[in-house]
Amino acid sequence: DAGVIQSPRHEVTEMGQEVTLRCKPISGHDYLFWYRQTMMRGLELLIYFNNNVPIDDSGMPEDRFSAKMPNASFSTLKIQPSEPRDSAVYFCASSDQPGTESNYGYTFGSGTRLTVV
Amino acid sequence: GENVEQHPSTLSVQEGDSAVIKCTYSDSASNYFPWYKQELGKRPQLIIDIRSNVGEKKDQRIAVTLNKTAKHFSLHITETQPEDSAVYFCAASKGTSYGKLTFGQGTILTVHP
């Protein structure tokens, strides 16, 4: 398996533009997570899905952020309109069902470095 | 919600020395505690984890200890090497909200040759 795949790796956009980040989880993983990483706030959970259904979106900073998971192999995180303070590295991660000894922990994607100018 | 505090924020050691990073958590219902290593510009990677029914776990040069009563857990790295230099994150989660990890702020470990 190629692991969790995120695209793009880097994104530079102007303030006010829409940004869409993409994630392909590991095949068979039932949980998908979106994290944001900044120096000031560390790793913050934004939202997570179980079987394509959003379970907890309490970490989504505001209405400008939205996430979808239309099927088991694809998820998007959208920011509209983007602002400079959204600049961060956005990680997607996936994991097995509870109790699966092989991978109780997450597997992270390589991340998308977003810069909003 | 859960709150995880991690100390120290930076740690500098000489090659061959031991390094210890400590975390405390607030929610007594948390039962899973992983540690991640993140090298510069790369993804966090799981290096070791421990469940609440175990007090200690070891994997070669790294070990994790858990004190449920005090609600703290620690990462121990022995015989440190320059390639151990990275940011280390602890995390905690509850079985009822499986997979929802709360991360500590991270420790920048530098191992000097």
PDB file of N, CA and C in Angstrom, chain A residues 33 35 37 41 45 56 91 96 98 101 104-106 108-110, chain B residues 32 36 38 42-44 46 51 89 97-101 103 105:
ATOM      1  N   PHE A  33      -8.840  11.395   9.410  1.00  0.00           N
ATOM      2  CA  PHE A  33      -8.684  12.579  10.254  1.00  0.00           C
ATOM      3  C   PHE A  33      -7.990  13.691   9.465  1.00  0.00           C
ATOM      4  N   TYR A  35      -5.815  17.129  10.293  1.00  0.00           N
ATOM      5  CA  TYR A  35      -5.106  17.886  11.316  1.00  0.00           C
ATOM      6  C   TYR A  35      -4.473  19.121  10.676  1.00  0.00           C
ATOM      7  N   GLN A  37      -1.208  21.762  11.505  1.00  0.00           N
ATOM      8  CA  GLN A  37      -0.021  21.923  12.340  1.00  0.00           C
ATOM      9  C   GLN A  37       0.594  23.305  12.128  1.00  0.00           C
ATOM     10  N   ARG A  41       0.312  26.515  17.611  1.00  0.00           N
ATOM     11  CA  ARG A  41      -0.769  25.697  18.149  1.00  0.00           C
ATOM     12  C   ARG A  41      -0.516  24.199  18.070  1.00  0.00           C
ATOM     13  N   LEU A  45      -6.628  18.708  15.827  1.00  0.00           N
ATOM     14  CA  LEU A  45      -7.598  17.916  15.072  1.00  0.00           C
ATOM     15  C   LEU A  45      -8.709  18.838  14.587  1.00  0.00           C
ATOM     16  N   ASP A  56     -16.914  14.157  14.344  1.00  0.00           N
ATOM     17  CA  ASP A  56     -16.616  15.274  15.236  1.00  0.00           C
ATOM     18  C   ASP A  56     -15.936  16.366  14.426  1.00  0.00           C
ATOM     19  N   PHE A  91      -2.387  17.952   7.682  1.00  0.00           N
ATOM     20  CA  PHE A  91      -2.160  16.515   7.585  1.00  0.00           C
ATOM     21  C   PHE A  91      -3.488  15.773   7.556  1.00  0.00           C
ATOM     22  N   ASP A  96      -7.232   2.050  11.457  1.00  0.00           N
ATOM     23  CA  ASP A  96      -8.096   0.877  11.443  1.00  0.00           C
ATOM     24  C   ASP A  96      -9.261   1.043  12.402  1.00  0.00           C
ATOM     25  N   PRO A  98     -11.286   0.075  15.822  1.00  0.00           N
ATOM     26  CA  PRO A  98     -10.813  -0.212  17.173  1.00  0.00           C
ATOM     27  C   PRO A  98     -10.536  -1.692  17.366  1.00  0.00           C
ATOM     28  N   GLU A 101      -5.199  -4.898  16.142  1.00  0.00           N
ATOM     29  CA  GLU A 101      -3.864  -4.822  16.729  1.00  0.00           C
ATOM     30  C   GLU A 101      -2.817  -4.368  15.723  1.00  0.00           C
ATOM     31  N   TYR A 104      -3.189   0.107  15.601  1.00  0.00           N
ATOM     32  CA  TYR A 104      -4.023   0.854  16.540  1.00  0.00           C
ATOM     33  C   TYR A 104      -3.819   2.348  16.353  1.00  0.00           C
ATOM     34  N   GLY A 105      -2.643   2.699  15.906  1.00  0.00           N
ATOM     35  CA  GLY A 105      -2.321   4.115  15.745  1.00  0.00           C
ATOM     36  C   GLY A 105      -2.576   4.607  14.347  1.00  0.00           C
ATOM     37  N   TYR A 106      -2.460   5.910  14.207  1.00  0.00           N
ATOM     38  CA  TYR A 106      -2.668   6.545  12.928  1.00  0.00           C
ATOM     39  C   TYR A 106      -1.521   6.303  11.971  1.00  0.00           C
ATOM     40  N   PHE A 108      -0.072   8.884   9.084  1.00  0.00           N
ATOM     41  CA  PHE A 108      -0.227  10.218   8.529  1.00  0.00           C
ATOM     42  C   PHE A 108       0.193  10.260   7.066  1.00  0.00           C
ATOM     43  N   GLY A 109      -0.440  11.154   6.328  1.00  0.00           N
ATOM     44  CA  GLY A 109       0.036  11.490   4.999  1.00  0.00           C
ATOM     45  C   GLY A 109       1.219  12.431   5.095  1.00  0.00           C
ATOM     46  N   SER A 110       1.765  12.801   3.962  1.00  0.00           N
ATOM     47  CA  SER A 110       2.949  13.667   3.930  1.00  0.00           C
ATOM     48  C   SER A 110       2.620  15.133   4.189  1.00  0.00           C
TER      49      SER A 110
ATOM     50  N   TYR B  32      -5.252   5.151  25.748  1.00  0.00           N
ATOM     51  CA  TYR B  32      -4.302   4.828  24.698  1.00  0.00           C
ATOM     52  C   TYR B  32      -3.353   5.998  24.537  1.00  0.00           C
ATOM     53  N   TYR B  36       4.853   9.924  18.742  1.00  0.00           N
ATOM     54  CA  TYR B  36       5.186  10.121  17.349  1.00  0.00           C
ATOM     55  C   TYR B  36       6.505  10.879  17.232  1.00  0.00           C
ATOM     56  N   GLN B  38       8.645  13.216  14.495  1.00  0.00           N
ATOM     57  CA  GLN B  38       8.494  13.973  13.268  1.00  0.00           C
ATOM     58  C   GLN B  38       9.819  14.626  12.906  1.00  0.00           C
ATOM     59  N   LYS B  42       8.781  16.373   7.478  1.00  0.00           N
ATOM     60  CA  LYS B  42       8.163  15.067   7.206  1.00  0.00           C
ATOM     61  C   LYS B  42       6.926  14.842   8.067  1.00  0.00           C
ATOM     62  N   ARG B  43       6.293  13.742   7.843  1.00  0.00           N
ATOM     63  CA  ARG B  43       5.069  13.418   8.569  1.00  0.00           C
ATOM     64  C   ARG B  43       5.384  12.855   9.949  1.00  0.00           C
ATOM     65  N   PRO B  44       4.473  13.010  10.902  1.00  0.00           N
ATOM     66  CA  PRO B  44       4.642  12.315  12.181  1.00  0.00           C
ATOM     67  C   PRO B  44       4.535  10.812  11.961  1.00  0.00           C
ATOM     68  N   LEU B  46       4.487   6.996  14.027  1.00  0.00           N
ATOM     69  CA  LEU B  46       4.337   6.297  15.295  1.00  0.00           C
ATOM     70  C   LEU B  46       5.608   5.520  15.614  1.00  0.00           C
ATOM     71  N   ARG B  51      -1.042   0.984  26.051  1.00  0.00           N
ATOM     72  CA  ARG B  51      -2.437   1.002  26.456  1.00  0.00           C
ATOM     73  C   ARG B  51      -2.522   1.020  27.968  1.00  0.00           C
ATOM     74  N   PHE B  89       6.160  13.906  19.716  1.00  0.00           N
ATOM     75  CA  PHE B  89       4.839  14.263  20.216  1.00  0.00           C
ATOM     76  C   PHE B  89       4.256  13.096  20.999  1.00  0.00           C
ATOM     77  N   SER B  97     -14.063   7.478  22.143  1.00  0.00           N
ATOM     78  CA  SER B  97     -13.918   8.348  20.972  1.00  0.00           C
ATOM     79  C   SER B  97     -12.687   7.896  20.225  1.00  0.00           C
ATOM     80  N   TYR B  98     -12.743   6.666  19.836  1.00  0.00           N
ATOM     81  CA  TYR B  98     -11.581   5.996  19.298  1.00  0.00           C
ATOM     82  C   TYR B  98     -10.920   6.789  18.191  1.00  0.00           C
ATOM     83  N   GLY B  99      -9.627   6.912  18.325  1.00  0.00           N
ATOM     84  CA  GLY B  99      -8.875   7.551  17.282  1.00  0.00           C
ATOM     85  C   GLY B  99      -8.795   9.050  17.409  1.00  0.00           C
ATOM     86  N   LYS B 100      -9.586   9.657  18.255  1.00  0.00           N
ATOM     87  CA  LYS B 100      -9.505  11.106  18.394  1.00  0.00           C
ATOM     88  C   LYS B 100      -8.352  11.414  19.332  1.00  0.00           C
ATOM     89  N   LEU B 101      -7.182  11.595  18.770  1.00  0.00           N
ATOM     90  CA  LEU B 101      -5.991  11.847  19.565  1.00  0.00           C
ATOM     91  C   LEU B 101      -5.868  13.314  19.921  1.00  0.00           C
ATOM     92  N   PHE B 103      -2.934  15.788  21.068  1.00  0.00           N
ATOM     93  CA  PHE B 103      -1.486  15.803  21.060  1.00  0.00           C
ATOM     94  C   PHE B 103      -0.914  16.796  22.066  1.00  0.00           C
ATOM     95  N   GLN B 105       2.338  19.433  22.892  1.00  0.00           N
ATOM     96  CA  GLN B 105       2.891  20.494  22.060  1.00  0.00           C
ATOM     97  C   GLN B 105       4.193  20.119  21.364  1.00  0.00           C
TER      98      GLN B 105
END
